[in-house]
PDB file of C-alpha atoms and ligand atoms in Angstrom:
ATOM      1  CA  MET M 282       0.000   0.000   0.000  1.00 77.00           C
ATOM      2  CA  LYS M 283       1.645   3.251  -1.140  1.00 90.00           C
ATOM      3  CA  VAL M 284      -0.001   6.535  -0.181  1.00 96.00           C
ATOM      4  CA  THR M 285       0.825   9.438  -2.511  1.00 97.00           C
ATOM      5  CA  LYS M 286      -2.413  11.419  -2.468  1.00 98.00           C
ATOM      6  CA  ALA M 287      -3.847  13.635   0.248  1.00 98.00           C
ATOM      7  CA  VAL M 288      -7.087  15.517   0.725  1.00 98.00           C
ATOM      8  CA  ILE M 289      -7.290  18.675   2.829  1.00 98.00           C
ATOM      9  CA  PRO M 290     -10.861  19.629   3.716  1.00 98.00           C
ATOM     10  CA  ALA M 291     -10.829  23.407   4.128  1.00 97.00           C
ATOM     11  CA  ALA M 292     -14.371  24.408   3.276  1.00 96.00           C
ATOM     12  CA  GLY M 293     -15.688  25.000   6.810  1.00 94.00           C
ATOM     13  CA  LEU M 294     -17.161  28.389   7.677  1.00 93.00           C
ATOM     14  CA  GLY M 295     -14.730  29.120  10.503  1.00 91.00           C
ATOM     15  CA  THR M 296     -17.402  30.609  12.744  1.00 93.00           C
ATOM     16  CA  ARG M 297     -15.298  30.164  15.892  1.00 95.00           C
ATOM     17  CA  MET M 298     -12.767  32.721  14.636  1.00 94.00           C
ATOM     18  CA  LEU M 299     -15.137  35.493  13.573  1.00 95.00           C
ATOM     19  CA  PRO M 300     -14.815  38.338  12.759  1.00 95.00           C
ATOM     20  CA  ALA M 301     -11.199  37.577  11.653  1.00 93.00           C
ATOM     21  CA  THR M 302     -12.440  34.890   9.261  1.00 93.00           C
ATOM     22  CA  LYS M 303     -15.239  36.939   7.711  1.00 92.00           C
ATOM     23  CA  THR M 304     -13.179  37.597   4.565  1.00 91.00           C
ATOM     24  CA  VAL M 305      -9.859  35.823   5.298  1.00 94.00           C
ATOM     25  CA  PRO M 306     -10.058  32.001   5.295  1.00 95.00           C
ATOM     26  CA  LYS M 307      -8.957  30.606   8.669  1.00 96.00           C
ATOM     27  CA  GLU M 308      -6.424  28.464   6.785  1.00 96.00           C
ATOM     28  CA  MET M 309      -4.774  31.689   5.582  1.00 96.00           C
ATOM     29  CA  LEU M 310      -4.278  33.238   9.020  1.00 97.00           C
ATOM     30  CA  PRO M 311      -0.532  33.643   9.653  1.00 97.00           C
ATOM     31  CA  LEU M 312       1.091  31.317  12.157  1.00 97.00           C
ATOM     32  CA  VAL M 313       4.256  33.348  12.797  1.00 97.00           C
ATOM     33  CA  ASP M 314       5.564  33.745   9.212  1.00 94.00           C
ATOM     34  CA  LYS M 315       3.449  31.328   7.140  1.00 95.00           C
ATOM     35  CA  PRO M 316      -0.277  30.731   6.739  1.00 97.00           C
ATOM     36  CA  VAL M 317      -1.761  27.753   8.597  1.00 97.00           C
ATOM     37  CA  ILE M 318      -2.392  25.819   5.365  1.00 97.00           C
ATOM     38  CA  GLN M 319       1.319  25.870   4.474  1.00 97.00           C
ATOM     39  CA  TYR M 320       2.241  23.917   7.622  1.00 98.00           C
ATOM     40  CA  ILE M 321      -0.308  21.301   6.634  1.00 98.00           C
ATOM     41  CA  ILE M 322       0.909  21.045   3.046  1.00 98.00           C
ATOM     42  CA  GLU M 323       4.518  20.786   4.299  1.00 97.00           C
ATOM     43  CA  GLU M 324       3.543  17.927   6.633  1.00 98.00           C
ATOM     44  CA  ALA M 325       1.921  16.104   3.707  1.00 98.00           C
ATOM     45  CA  VAL M 326       4.968  16.602   1.464  1.00 98.00           C
ATOM     46  CA  GLU M 327       7.362  15.480   4.236  1.00 98.00           C
ATOM     47  CA  SER M 328       5.204  12.348   4.566  1.00 98.00           C
ATOM     48  CA  GLY M 329       5.772  11.363   0.916  1.00 97.00           C
ATOM     49  CA  ILE M 330       2.567  12.840  -0.528  1.00 97.00           C
ATOM     50  CA  GLU M 331       2.865  14.056  -4.126  1.00 96.00           C
ATOM     51  CA  ASP M 332      -0.668  15.117  -5.118  1.00 97.00           C
ATOM     52  CA  ILE M 333      -2.863  17.210  -2.837  1.00 98.00           C
ATOM     53  CA  LEU M 334      -6.515  18.109  -3.235  1.00 98.00           C
ATOM     54  CA  ILE M 335      -7.790  21.067  -1.217  1.00 98.00           C
ATOM     55  CA  VAL M 336     -11.561  21.127  -0.730  1.00 97.00           C
ATOM     56  CA  THR M 337     -12.480  24.818  -0.755  1.00 96.00           C
ATOM     57  CA  ASN M 338     -15.520  27.023  -1.184  1.00 94.00           C
ATOM     58  CA  ARG M 339     -16.340  30.286  -2.908  1.00 92.00           C
ATOM     59  CA  ALA M 340     -14.965  32.390  -0.043  1.00 91.00           C
ATOM     60  CA  LYS M 341     -11.528  30.779  -0.024  1.00 92.00           C
ATOM     61  CA  SER M 342      -9.854  31.710  -3.320  1.00 91.00           C
ATOM     62  CA  ALA M 343      -7.007  33.381  -1.382  1.00 93.00           C
ATOM     63  CA  MET M 344      -5.721  29.827  -0.874  1.00 94.00           C
ATOM     64  CA  ASP M 345      -5.490  29.034  -4.604  1.00 93.00           C
ATOM     65  CA  ASP M 346      -3.751  32.371  -5.173  1.00 93.00           C
ATOM     66  CA  TYR M 347      -1.215  31.651  -2.442  1.00 95.00           C
ATOM     67  CA  PHE M 348       0.038  28.498  -4.176  1.00 95.00           C
ATOM     68  CA  ASP M 349       0.249  30.207  -7.592  1.00 94.00           C
ATOM     69  CA  TYR M 350       3.054  32.264  -9.198  1.00 94.00           C
ATOM     70  CA  THR M 351       3.051  36.036  -8.635  1.00 94.00           C
ATOM     71  CA  PRO M 352       4.942  37.402 -11.690  1.00 95.00           C
ATOM     72  CA  GLU M 353       4.811  41.101 -10.808  1.00 96.00           C
ATOM     73  CA  LEU M 354       5.969  40.565  -7.227  1.00 96.00           C
ATOM     74  CA  GLU M 355       8.650  38.091  -8.300  1.00 96.00           C
ATOM     75  CA  ASP M 356      10.022  40.477 -10.956  1.00 96.00           C
ATOM     76  CA  ARG M 357      10.192  43.251  -8.400  1.00 96.00           C
ATOM     77  CA  LEU M 358      11.986  41.074  -5.818  1.00 96.00           C
ATOM     78  CA  SER M 359      14.392  39.822  -8.468  1.00 96.00           C
ATOM     79  CA  ALA M 360      15.223  43.358  -9.686  1.00 96.00           C
ATOM     80  CA  ALA M 361      15.824  44.441  -6.086  1.00 96.00           C
ATOM     81  CA  GLY M 362      18.142  41.468  -5.485  1.00 96.00           C
ATOM     82  CA  LYS M 363      15.916  40.163  -2.679  1.00 96.00           C
ATOM     83  CA  THR M 364      16.806  36.532  -3.353  1.00 95.00           C
ATOM     84  CA  GLU M 365      15.693  35.129   0.004  1.00 94.00           C
ATOM     85  CA  GLU M 366      12.209  36.622  -0.305  1.00 94.00           C
ATOM     86  CA  LEU M 367      12.024  35.547  -3.946  1.00 96.00           C
ATOM     87  CA  GLU M 368      12.867  31.961  -3.021  1.00 94.00           C
ATOM     88  CA  ALA M 369      10.273  31.932  -0.231  1.00 93.00           C
ATOM     89  CA  VAL M 370       7.581  33.214  -2.591  1.00 94.00           C
ATOM     90  CA  ARG M 371       8.539  30.737  -5.336  1.00 94.00           C
ATOM     91  CA  ARG M 372       8.738  27.783  -2.953  1.00 92.00           C
ATOM     92  CA  THR M 373       5.053  28.059  -2.049  1.00 93.00           C
ATOM     93  CA  ALA M 374       4.076  27.785  -5.732  1.00 93.00           C
ATOM     94  CA  ASP M 375       6.259  24.740  -6.394  1.00 93.00           C
ATOM     95  CA  ILE M 376       5.687  22.878  -3.142  1.00 93.00           C
ATOM     96  CA  ALA M 377       3.504  20.031  -4.533  1.00 94.00           C
ATOM     97  CA  ASN M 378       0.915  19.254  -7.224  1.00 96.00           C
ATOM     98  CA  ILE M 379      -2.070  21.041  -5.744  1.00 97.00           C
ATOM     99  CA  PHE M 380      -5.606  20.559  -7.037  1.00 97.00           C
ATOM    100  CA  TYR M 381      -8.833  22.162  -5.889  1.00 97.00           C
ATOM    101  CA  VAL M 382     -12.463  21.168  -5.759  1.00 97.00           C
ATOM    102  CA  ARG M 383     -15.308  23.196  -4.329  1.00 96.00           C
ATOM    103  CA  GLN M 384     -17.778  21.995  -1.779  1.00 96.00           C
ATOM    104  CA  LYS M 385     -20.721  23.967  -3.056  1.00 95.00           C
ATOM    105  CA  GLU M 386     -22.720  23.642   0.153  1.00 94.00           C
ATOM    106  CA  THR M 387     -21.333  23.405   3.683  1.00 95.00           C
ATOM    107  CA  ARG M 388     -22.788  19.985   4.408  1.00 95.00           C
ATOM    108  CA  GLY M 389     -20.155  18.686   6.810  1.00 96.00           C
ATOM    109  CA  LEU M 390     -16.702  17.100   6.882  1.00 97.00           C
ATOM    110  CA  GLY M 391     -17.988  13.769   5.531  1.00 97.00           C
ATOM    111  CA  HIS M 392     -19.482  15.538   2.526  1.00 97.00           C
ATOM    112  CA  ALA M 393     -16.235  17.503   1.983  1.00 97.00           C
ATOM    113  CA  VAL M 394     -14.198  14.265   1.926  1.00 98.00           C
ATOM    114  CA  TRP M 395     -16.736  12.691  -0.444  1.00 97.00           C
ATOM    115  CA  ARG M 396     -15.979  15.514  -2.931  1.00 96.00           C
ATOM    116  CA  ALA M 397     -12.519  13.917  -3.352  1.00 97.00           C
ATOM    117  CA  LYS M 398     -13.908  10.736  -4.913  1.00 96.00           C
ATOM    118  CA  ARG M 399     -12.871  11.480  -8.517  1.00 95.00           C
ATOM    119  CA  PHE M 400      -9.425  12.755  -7.475  1.00 97.00           C
ATOM    120  CA  VAL M 401      -8.655   9.725  -5.339  1.00 96.00           C
ATOM    121  CA  GLY M 402      -9.825   6.919  -7.628  1.00 93.00           C
ATOM    122  CA  ASP M 403      -8.945   3.506  -6.168  1.00 93.00           C
ATOM    123  CA  GLU M 404      -5.879   4.465  -4.154  1.00 94.00           C
ATOM    124  CA  PRO M 405      -5.577   4.796  -0.380  1.00 96.00           C
ATOM    125  CA  PHE M 406      -5.252   8.454   0.584  1.00 98.00           C
ATOM    126  CA  ALA M 407      -4.422  10.666   3.541  1.00 98.00           C
ATOM    127  CA  VAL M 408      -6.786  13.277   4.997  1.00 98.00           C
ATOM    128  CA  LEU M 409      -5.366  16.267   6.890  1.00 98.00           C
ATOM    129  CA  LEU M 410      -7.849  18.706   8.390  1.00 98.00           C
ATOM    130  CA  GLY M 411      -7.118  22.230   7.189  1.00 96.00           C
ATOM    131  CA  ASP M 412      -7.077  23.809  10.638  1.00 95.00           C
ATOM    132  CA  ASP M 413      -5.294  21.105  12.675  1.00 98.00           C
ATOM    133  CA  VAL M 414      -1.577  21.875  12.788  1.00 98.00           C
ATOM    134  CA  MET M 415       0.887  19.334  14.192  1.00 98.00           C
ATOM    135  CA  MET M 416       4.326  19.782  15.743  1.00 97.00           C
ATOM    136  CA  ALA M 417       6.177  16.461  15.580  1.00 98.00           C
ATOM    137  CA  GLU M 418       9.650  15.008  14.962  1.00 97.00           C
ATOM    138  CA  THR M 419       8.208  12.467  12.499  1.00 98.00           C
ATOM    139  CA  PRO M 420       5.309  14.041  10.570  1.00 98.00           C
ATOM    140  CA  VAL M 421       2.038  12.730  11.997  1.00 98.00           C
ATOM    141  CA  THR M 422       0.745  11.793   8.530  1.00 98.00           C
ATOM    142  CA  LYS M 423       3.917   9.715   8.022  1.00 98.00           C
ATOM    143  CA  GLN M 424       3.288   7.930  11.349  1.00 98.00           C
ATOM    144  CA  LEU M 425      -0.206   7.020  10.102  1.00 98.00           C
ATOM    145  CA  ILE M 426       0.942   5.947   6.643  1.00 98.00           C
ATOM    146  CA  ASP M 427       3.601   3.664   8.190  1.00 97.00           C
ATOM    147  CA  ALA M 428       0.972   1.995  10.409  1.00 97.00           C
ATOM    148  CA  ALA M 429      -1.548   1.706   7.560  1.00 97.00           C
ATOM    149  CA  GLU M 430       1.099   0.074   5.334  1.00 96.00           C
ATOM    150  CA  ARG M 431       2.249  -2.283   8.097  1.00 96.00           C
ATOM    151  CA  TYR M 432      -1.251  -3.547   8.865  1.00 96.00           C
ATOM    152  CA  GLY M 433      -2.815  -3.160   5.395  1.00 95.00           C
ATOM    153  CA  ALA M 434      -5.457  -1.051   7.120  1.00 96.00           C
ATOM    154  CA  SER M 435      -7.086   2.361   7.263  1.00 97.00           C
ATOM    155  CA  ALA M 436      -5.707   4.539  10.049  1.00 98.00           C
ATOM    156  CA  VAL M 437      -6.844   7.387  12.269  1.00 98.00           C
ATOM    157  CA  GLY M 438      -4.665   9.643  14.417  1.00 98.00           C
ATOM    158  CA  THR M 439      -5.550   9.657  18.087  1.00 98.00           C
ATOM    159  CA  GLN M 440      -4.471  10.925  21.496  1.00 98.00           C
ATOM    160  CA  LYS M 441      -6.106  10.730  24.891  1.00 97.00           C
ATOM    161  CA  VAL M 442      -7.974  13.887  25.849  1.00 97.00           C
ATOM    162  CA  LEU M 443      -9.317  14.905  29.261  1.00 96.00           C
ATOM    163  CA  PRO M 444     -12.506  13.003  30.196  1.00 95.00           C
ATOM    164  CA  GLU M 445     -14.468  16.275  30.252  1.00 94.00           C
ATOM    165  CA  ALA M 446     -13.258  17.141  26.733  1.00 95.00           C
ATOM    166  CA  ILE M 447     -14.151  13.947  24.836  1.00 96.00           C
ATOM    167  CA  SER M 448     -17.693  15.190  24.123  1.00 96.00           C
ATOM    168  CA  LYS M 449     -16.134  17.657  21.637  1.00 94.00           C
ATOM    169  CA  TYR M 450     -14.434  14.866  19.660  1.00 96.00           C
ATOM    170  CA  SER M 451     -15.027  11.356  18.304  1.00 96.00           C
ATOM    171  CA  SER M 452     -14.446   8.690  20.948  1.00 97.00           C
ATOM    172  CA  LEU M 453     -12.767   5.420  19.876  1.00 97.00           C
ATOM    173  CA  LYS M 454     -13.342   1.860  21.015  1.00 97.00           C
ATOM    174  CA  VAL M 455      -9.896   0.308  20.666  1.00 97.00           C
ATOM    175  CA  ALA M 456      -8.028  -2.942  21.387  1.00 97.00           C
ATOM    176  CA  PRO M 457      -4.224  -3.003  21.838  1.00 96.00           C
ATOM    177  CA  LEU M 458      -2.139  -4.188  18.869  1.00 96.00           C
ATOM    178  CA  ASP M 459       1.439  -3.047  19.302  1.00 94.00           C
ATOM    179  CA  GLY M 460       2.754  -0.174  21.418  1.00 94.00           C
ATOM    180  CA  ARG M 461       1.106   3.014  20.217  1.00 96.00           C
ATOM    181  CA  ILE M 462      -1.042   1.208  17.623  1.00 98.00           C
ATOM    182  CA  PHE M 463      -4.562  -0.070  18.383  1.00 98.00           C
ATOM    183  CA  ARG M 464      -7.239  -1.897  16.439  1.00 97.00           C
ATOM    184  CA  VAL M 465     -10.363   0.253  16.003  1.00 98.00           C
ATOM    185  CA  GLU M 466     -13.601  -1.587  16.811  1.00 97.00           C
ATOM    186  CA  ASP M 467     -16.104   1.254  16.961  1.00 97.00           C
ATOM    187  CA  MET M 468     -16.452   5.011  17.450  1.00 97.00           C
ATOM    188  CA  ASN M 469     -18.926   7.735  18.372  1.00 94.00           C
ATOM    189  CA  GLU M 470     -19.126  11.372  17.250  1.00 92.00           C
ATOM    190  CA  LYS M 471     -19.360  13.935  20.077  1.00 93.00           C
ATOM    191  CA  PRO M 472     -20.575  11.405  22.676  1.00 93.00           C
ATOM    192  CA  THR M 473     -22.303  12.128  25.972  1.00 93.00           C
ATOM    193  CA  PRO M 474     -20.432  10.750  29.040  1.00 91.00           C
ATOM    194  CA  GLU M 475     -22.670   7.646  28.890  1.00 92.00           C
ATOM    195  CA  GLU M 476     -22.070   7.094  25.160  1.00 93.00           C
ATOM    196  CA  LYS M 477     -18.273   7.462  25.081  1.00 96.00           C
ATOM    197  CA  PHE M 478     -16.119   4.382  24.440  1.00 97.00           C
ATOM    198  CA  SER M 479     -12.851   5.847  25.763  1.00 96.00           C
ATOM    199  CA  ASP M 480     -10.957   9.115  26.053  1.00 97.00           C
ATOM    200  CA  TYR M 481      -9.042   8.331  22.850  1.00 98.00           C
ATOM    201  CA  ALA M 482     -10.186  11.059  20.451  1.00 98.00           C
ATOM    202  CA  ILE M 483      -9.708  11.162  16.677  1.00 98.00           C
ATOM    203  CA  LEU M 484      -7.487  14.171  15.997  1.00 97.00           C
ATOM    204  CA  GLY M 485      -7.286  15.586  12.494  1.00 96.00           C
ATOM    205  CA  ARG M 486      -5.356  12.934  10.510  1.00 98.00           C
ATOM    206  CA  TYR M 487      -6.555   9.847   8.613  1.00 98.00           C
ATOM    207  CA  VAL M 488      -5.479   7.320   5.987  1.00 98.00           C
ATOM    208  CA  LEU M 489      -8.533   5.973   4.195  1.00 97.00           C
ATOM    209  CA  THR M 490      -9.395   3.519   1.459  1.00 95.00           C
ATOM    210  CA  ARG M 491     -11.846   3.976  -1.409  1.00 93.00           C
ATOM    211  CA  GLU M 492     -14.687   2.099   0.361  1.00 95.00           C
ATOM    212  CA  ILE M 493     -15.283   5.300   2.347  1.00 97.00           C
ATOM    213  CA  PHE M 494     -16.846   7.015  -0.692  1.00 97.00           C
ATOM    214  CA  ASP M 495     -19.749   4.584  -1.155  1.00 96.00           C
ATOM    215  CA  ILE M 496     -20.285   4.664   2.587  1.00 97.00           C
ATOM    216  CA  LEU M 497     -20.368   8.475   2.733  1.00 97.00           C
ATOM    217  CA  GLU M 498     -22.762   8.578  -0.203  1.00 95.00           C
ATOM    218  CA  ASN M 499     -25.202   6.595   1.923  1.00 94.00           C
ATOM    219  CA  THR M 500     -24.523   8.285   5.266  1.00 94.00           C
ATOM    220  CA  PRO M 501     -27.431  10.464   6.405  1.00 92.00           C
ATOM    221  CA  PRO M 502     -26.800  13.802   8.150  1.00 92.00           C
ATOM    222  CA  GLY M 503     -25.837  13.227  11.788  1.00 90.00           C
ATOM    223  CA  HIS M 504     -24.697  15.523  14.598  1.00 88.00           C
ATOM    224  CA  GLY M 505     -25.494  19.186  13.786  1.00 88.00           C
ATOM    225  CA  GLY M 506     -27.433  18.164  10.663  1.00 92.00           C
ATOM    226  CA  GLU M 507     -24.124  17.634   8.792  1.00 94.00           C
ATOM    227  CA  ILE M 508     -22.729  14.528   7.078  1.00 95.00           C
ATOM    228  CA  GLN M 509     -20.160  13.419   9.615  1.00 94.00           C
ATOM    229  CA  LEU M 510     -16.927  11.701   8.605  1.00 96.00           C
ATOM    230  CA  THR M 511     -17.032   9.778  11.887  1.00 95.00           C
ATOM    231  CA  ASP M 512     -20.399   8.232  10.981  1.00 95.00           C
ATOM    232  CA  GLY M 513     -18.809   6.981   7.760  1.00 97.00           C
ATOM    233  CA  LEU M 514     -15.699   5.714   9.584  1.00 97.00           C
ATOM    234  CA  LYS M 515     -17.903   3.845  12.065  1.00 96.00           C
ATOM    235  CA  THR M 516     -19.208   1.787   9.136  1.00 96.00           C
ATOM    236  CA  LEU M 517     -15.759   1.543   7.484  1.00 97.00           C
ATOM    237  CA  CYS M 518     -14.049   0.099  10.583  1.00 96.00           C
ATOM    238  CA  LYS M 519     -16.503  -2.805  10.579  1.00 95.00           C
ATOM    239  CA  LEU M 520     -15.938  -3.483   6.868  1.00 94.00           C
ATOM    240  CA  VAL M 521     -12.134  -3.264   6.557  1.00 94.00           C
ATOM    241  CA  PRO M 522      -9.303  -3.313   9.129  1.00 97.00           C
ATOM    242  CA  MET M 523      -8.676   0.056  10.779  1.00 98.00           C
ATOM    243  CA  VAL M 524      -5.942   1.040  13.218  1.00 98.00           C
ATOM    244  CA  ALA M 525      -5.625   4.028  15.542  1.00 98.00           C
ATOM    245  CA  VAL M 526      -2.163   5.547  15.972  1.00 98.00           C
ATOM    246  CA  ASP M 527      -1.494   7.286  19.286  1.00 98.00           C
ATOM    247  CA  PHE M 528       0.805   9.656  17.440  1.00 98.00           C
ATOM    248  CA  GLU M 529       3.912  11.313  18.832  1.00 98.00           C
ATOM    249  CA  GLY M 530       3.654  15.075  18.617  1.00 98.00           C
ATOM    250  CA  ARG M 531       1.389  17.913  19.589  1.00 98.00           C
ATOM    251  CA  ARG M 532      -1.787  18.932  17.839  1.00 98.00           C
ATOM    252  CA  TYR M 533      -3.114  22.498  17.732  1.00 98.00           C
ATOM    253  CA  ASP M 534      -6.680  23.298  16.708  1.00 97.00           C
ATOM    254  CA  THR M 535      -6.020  26.649  15.052  1.00 97.00           C
ATOM    255  CA  GLY M 536      -9.752  26.970  14.334  1.00 96.00           C
ATOM    256  CA  ASN M 537     -10.338  28.341  17.827  1.00 95.00           C
ATOM    257  CA  LEU M 538      -8.664  31.289  19.515  1.00 96.00           C
ATOM    258  CA  LYS M 539      -6.886  29.411  22.330  1.00 97.00           C
ATOM    259  CA  GLY M 540      -5.500  26.752  19.981  1.00 97.00           C
ATOM    260  CA  PHE M 541      -4.421  29.434  17.541  1.00 98.00           C
ATOM    261  CA  LEU M 542      -2.577  31.371  20.273  1.00 98.00           C
ATOM    262  CA  GLU M 543      -0.894  28.221  21.653  1.00 98.00           C
ATOM    263  CA  ALA M 544       0.341  27.369  18.168  1.00 98.00           C
ATOM    264  CA  THR M 545       1.513  30.929  17.546  1.00 98.00           C
ATOM    265  CA  ILE M 546       3.557  30.999  20.758  1.00 97.00           C
ATOM    266  CA  ASP M 547       5.019  27.483  20.408  1.00 98.00           C
ATOM    267  CA  PHE M 548       6.030  27.945  16.768  1.00 98.00           C
ATOM    268  CA  ALA M 549       7.360  31.460  17.416  1.00 98.00           C
ATOM    269  CA  LEU M 550       9.507  30.204  20.327  1.00 98.00           C
ATOM    270  CA  ARG M 551      11.146  27.747  17.890  1.00 96.00           C
ATOM    271  CA  ASN M 552      11.669  30.358  15.198  1.00 96.00           C
ATOM    272  CA  ASP M 553      15.345  31.297  14.575  1.00 95.00           C
ATOM    273  CA  GLU M 554      14.569  34.946  13.965  1.00 95.00           C
ATOM    274  CA  VAL M 555      12.233  35.760  16.849  1.00 97.00           C
ATOM    275  CA  GLY M 556      12.380  32.772  19.270  1.00 97.00           C
ATOM    276  CA  ALA M 557      14.992  34.125  21.722  1.00 97.00           C
ATOM    277  CA  TRP M 558      13.456  37.600  21.658  1.00 97.00           C
ATOM    278  CA  LEU M 559       9.947  36.226  22.353  1.00 97.00           C
ATOM    279  CA  ARG M 560      11.170  34.135  25.306  1.00 97.00           C
ATOM    280  CA  GLU M 561      12.671  37.273  26.889  1.00 96.00           C
ATOM    281  CA  PHE M 562       9.508  39.248  26.148  1.00 97.00           C
ATOM    282  CA  ILE M 563       7.286  36.592  27.784  1.00 96.00           C
ATOM    283  CA  GLU M 564       9.583  36.368  30.832  1.00 95.00           C
ATOM    284  CA  GLU M 565       9.480  40.144  31.169  1.00 95.00           C
ATOM    285  CA  LYS M 566       5.641  40.088  30.973  1.00 94.00           C
ATOM    286  CA  ALA M 567       5.458  37.235  33.517  1.00 94.00           C
ATOM    287  CA  ARG M 568       7.528  39.272  35.979  1.00 93.00           C
ATOM    288  CA  GLY M 569       4.744  41.894  35.650  1.00 81.00           C
TER     289      GLY M 569
HETATM  290  P1  LIG W  44     -14.564  22.382  11.866  1.00 90.94           P
HETATM  291  O1  LIG W  44     -15.844  22.182  12.530  1.00 90.94           O
HETATM  292  O2  LIG W  44     -13.313  22.439  12.681  1.00 90.94           O
HETATM  293  O3  LIG W  44     -14.524  23.670  10.948  1.00 90.94           O
HETATM  294  O4  LIG W  44     -14.412  21.307  10.720  1.00 90.94           O
HETATM  295  P2  LIG W  44     -15.578  24.802  10.711  1.00 90.94           P
HETATM  296  O5  LIG W  44     -16.893  24.212  10.347  1.00 90.94           O
HETATM  297  O6  LIG W  44     -14.936  25.730   9.753  1.00 90.94           O
HETATM  298  O7  LIG W  44     -15.527  25.442  12.161  1.00 90.94           O
HETATM  299  P3  LIG W  44     -16.469  26.415  12.959  1.00 90.94           P
HETATM  300  O8  LIG W  44     -17.061  25.506  14.001  1.00 90.94           O
HETATM  301  O9  LIG W  44     -17.474  27.042  12.033  1.00 90.94           O
HETATM  302  O10 LIG W  44     -15.527  27.419  13.530  1.00 90.94           O
HETATM  303  C1  LIG W  44     -13.327  20.399  10.637  1.00 90.94           C
HETATM  304  C2  LIG W  44     -12.706  20.430   9.249  1.00 90.94           C
HETATM  305  O11 LIG W  44     -13.675  20.118   8.268  1.00 90.94           O
HETATM  306  C3  LIG W  44     -13.740  21.122   7.272  1.00 90.94           C
HETATM  307  C4  LIG W  44     -13.211  22.373   7.941  1.00 90.94           C
HETATM  308  O12 LIG W  44     -12.685  23.266   6.979  1.00 90.94           O
HETATM  309  C5  LIG W  44     -12.147  21.792   8.874  1.00 90.94           C
HETATM  310  O13 LIG W  44     -10.932  21.541   8.194  1.00 90.94           O
HETATM  311  N1  LIG W  44     -15.149  21.226   6.812  1.00 90.94           N
HETATM  312  C6  LIG W  44     -16.163  21.271   7.704  1.00 90.94           C
HETATM  313  C7  LIG W  44     -15.411  21.243   5.445  1.00 90.94           C
HETATM  314  O14 LIG W  44     -14.479  21.211   4.614  1.00 90.94           O
HETATM  315  N2  LIG W  44     -16.704  21.318   5.035  1.00 90.94           N
HETATM  316  C8  LIG W  44     -17.754  21.355   5.908  1.00 90.94           C
HETATM  317  O15 LIG W  44     -18.915  21.392   5.444  1.00 90.94           O
HETATM  318  C9  LIG W  44     -17.469  21.343   7.278  1.00 90.94           C
END
């Protein structure tokens, strides 16, 4: 099983980050010196992905523009001898083969993934949520692909969350396989305390096989009236083998303010240009 395609659903409305996301897609908000979506694309590329489909909507064309050439700007940078800036601008346009499809109605994550059917064909593919940024030694998508290849299975990324937080996620019913890898037996989207299987939550990364498309086509709207990917995965895990990978690394939900700020601070502290300065600034603030 070789995984070379990835799908990035990025067609959500971003209502938790309003008014900032009224005209700027949340995936285009800058995390230190790059937009959120670039971190996600870089993770995919570092995981061996060659072709990437971004699921967008009519309010998100800034994303397509970002991964395109900018002749006027590039000419100006070149004439001014600003080679570093020129390279940075060029790199974003040549980073991978990027394709786009629109989700014409915001009908949920499951519906957004279903829009990738023609792009994916028969191959297994990775899914990276457009607002979940990971900081990890080994890219999280690579950790999932390795497990999926080893077990000939679909894979979902997971970590334990606090018991009081699981109702915001999908809860997994798992059985141990090997170390950080579990067999997935069942799952529930946004469970009540009585419904939850465990505190292992699905967090933003998947490797799926083509069976998911027929399943999603027949999945009725679930929680919030939207077609939920988890409802489709619940059926998939009973049809084909599925593993959960308790991945090494930290996940940031940049689609809400606290997650966005955590990511901004953590990535800035690791940045060569501003990291040392920011640490001093924070220490100074903490002293009051
Ligand atoms: P979220 O629930 O985190 O995103 O969806 P949202 O809907 O933009 O958020 P809020 O609650 O309004 O702030 C998880 C992922 O699924 C995508 C989102 O873009 C995000 O990557 N999504 C969600 C779609 O692509 N289409 C949808 O219809 C819904």
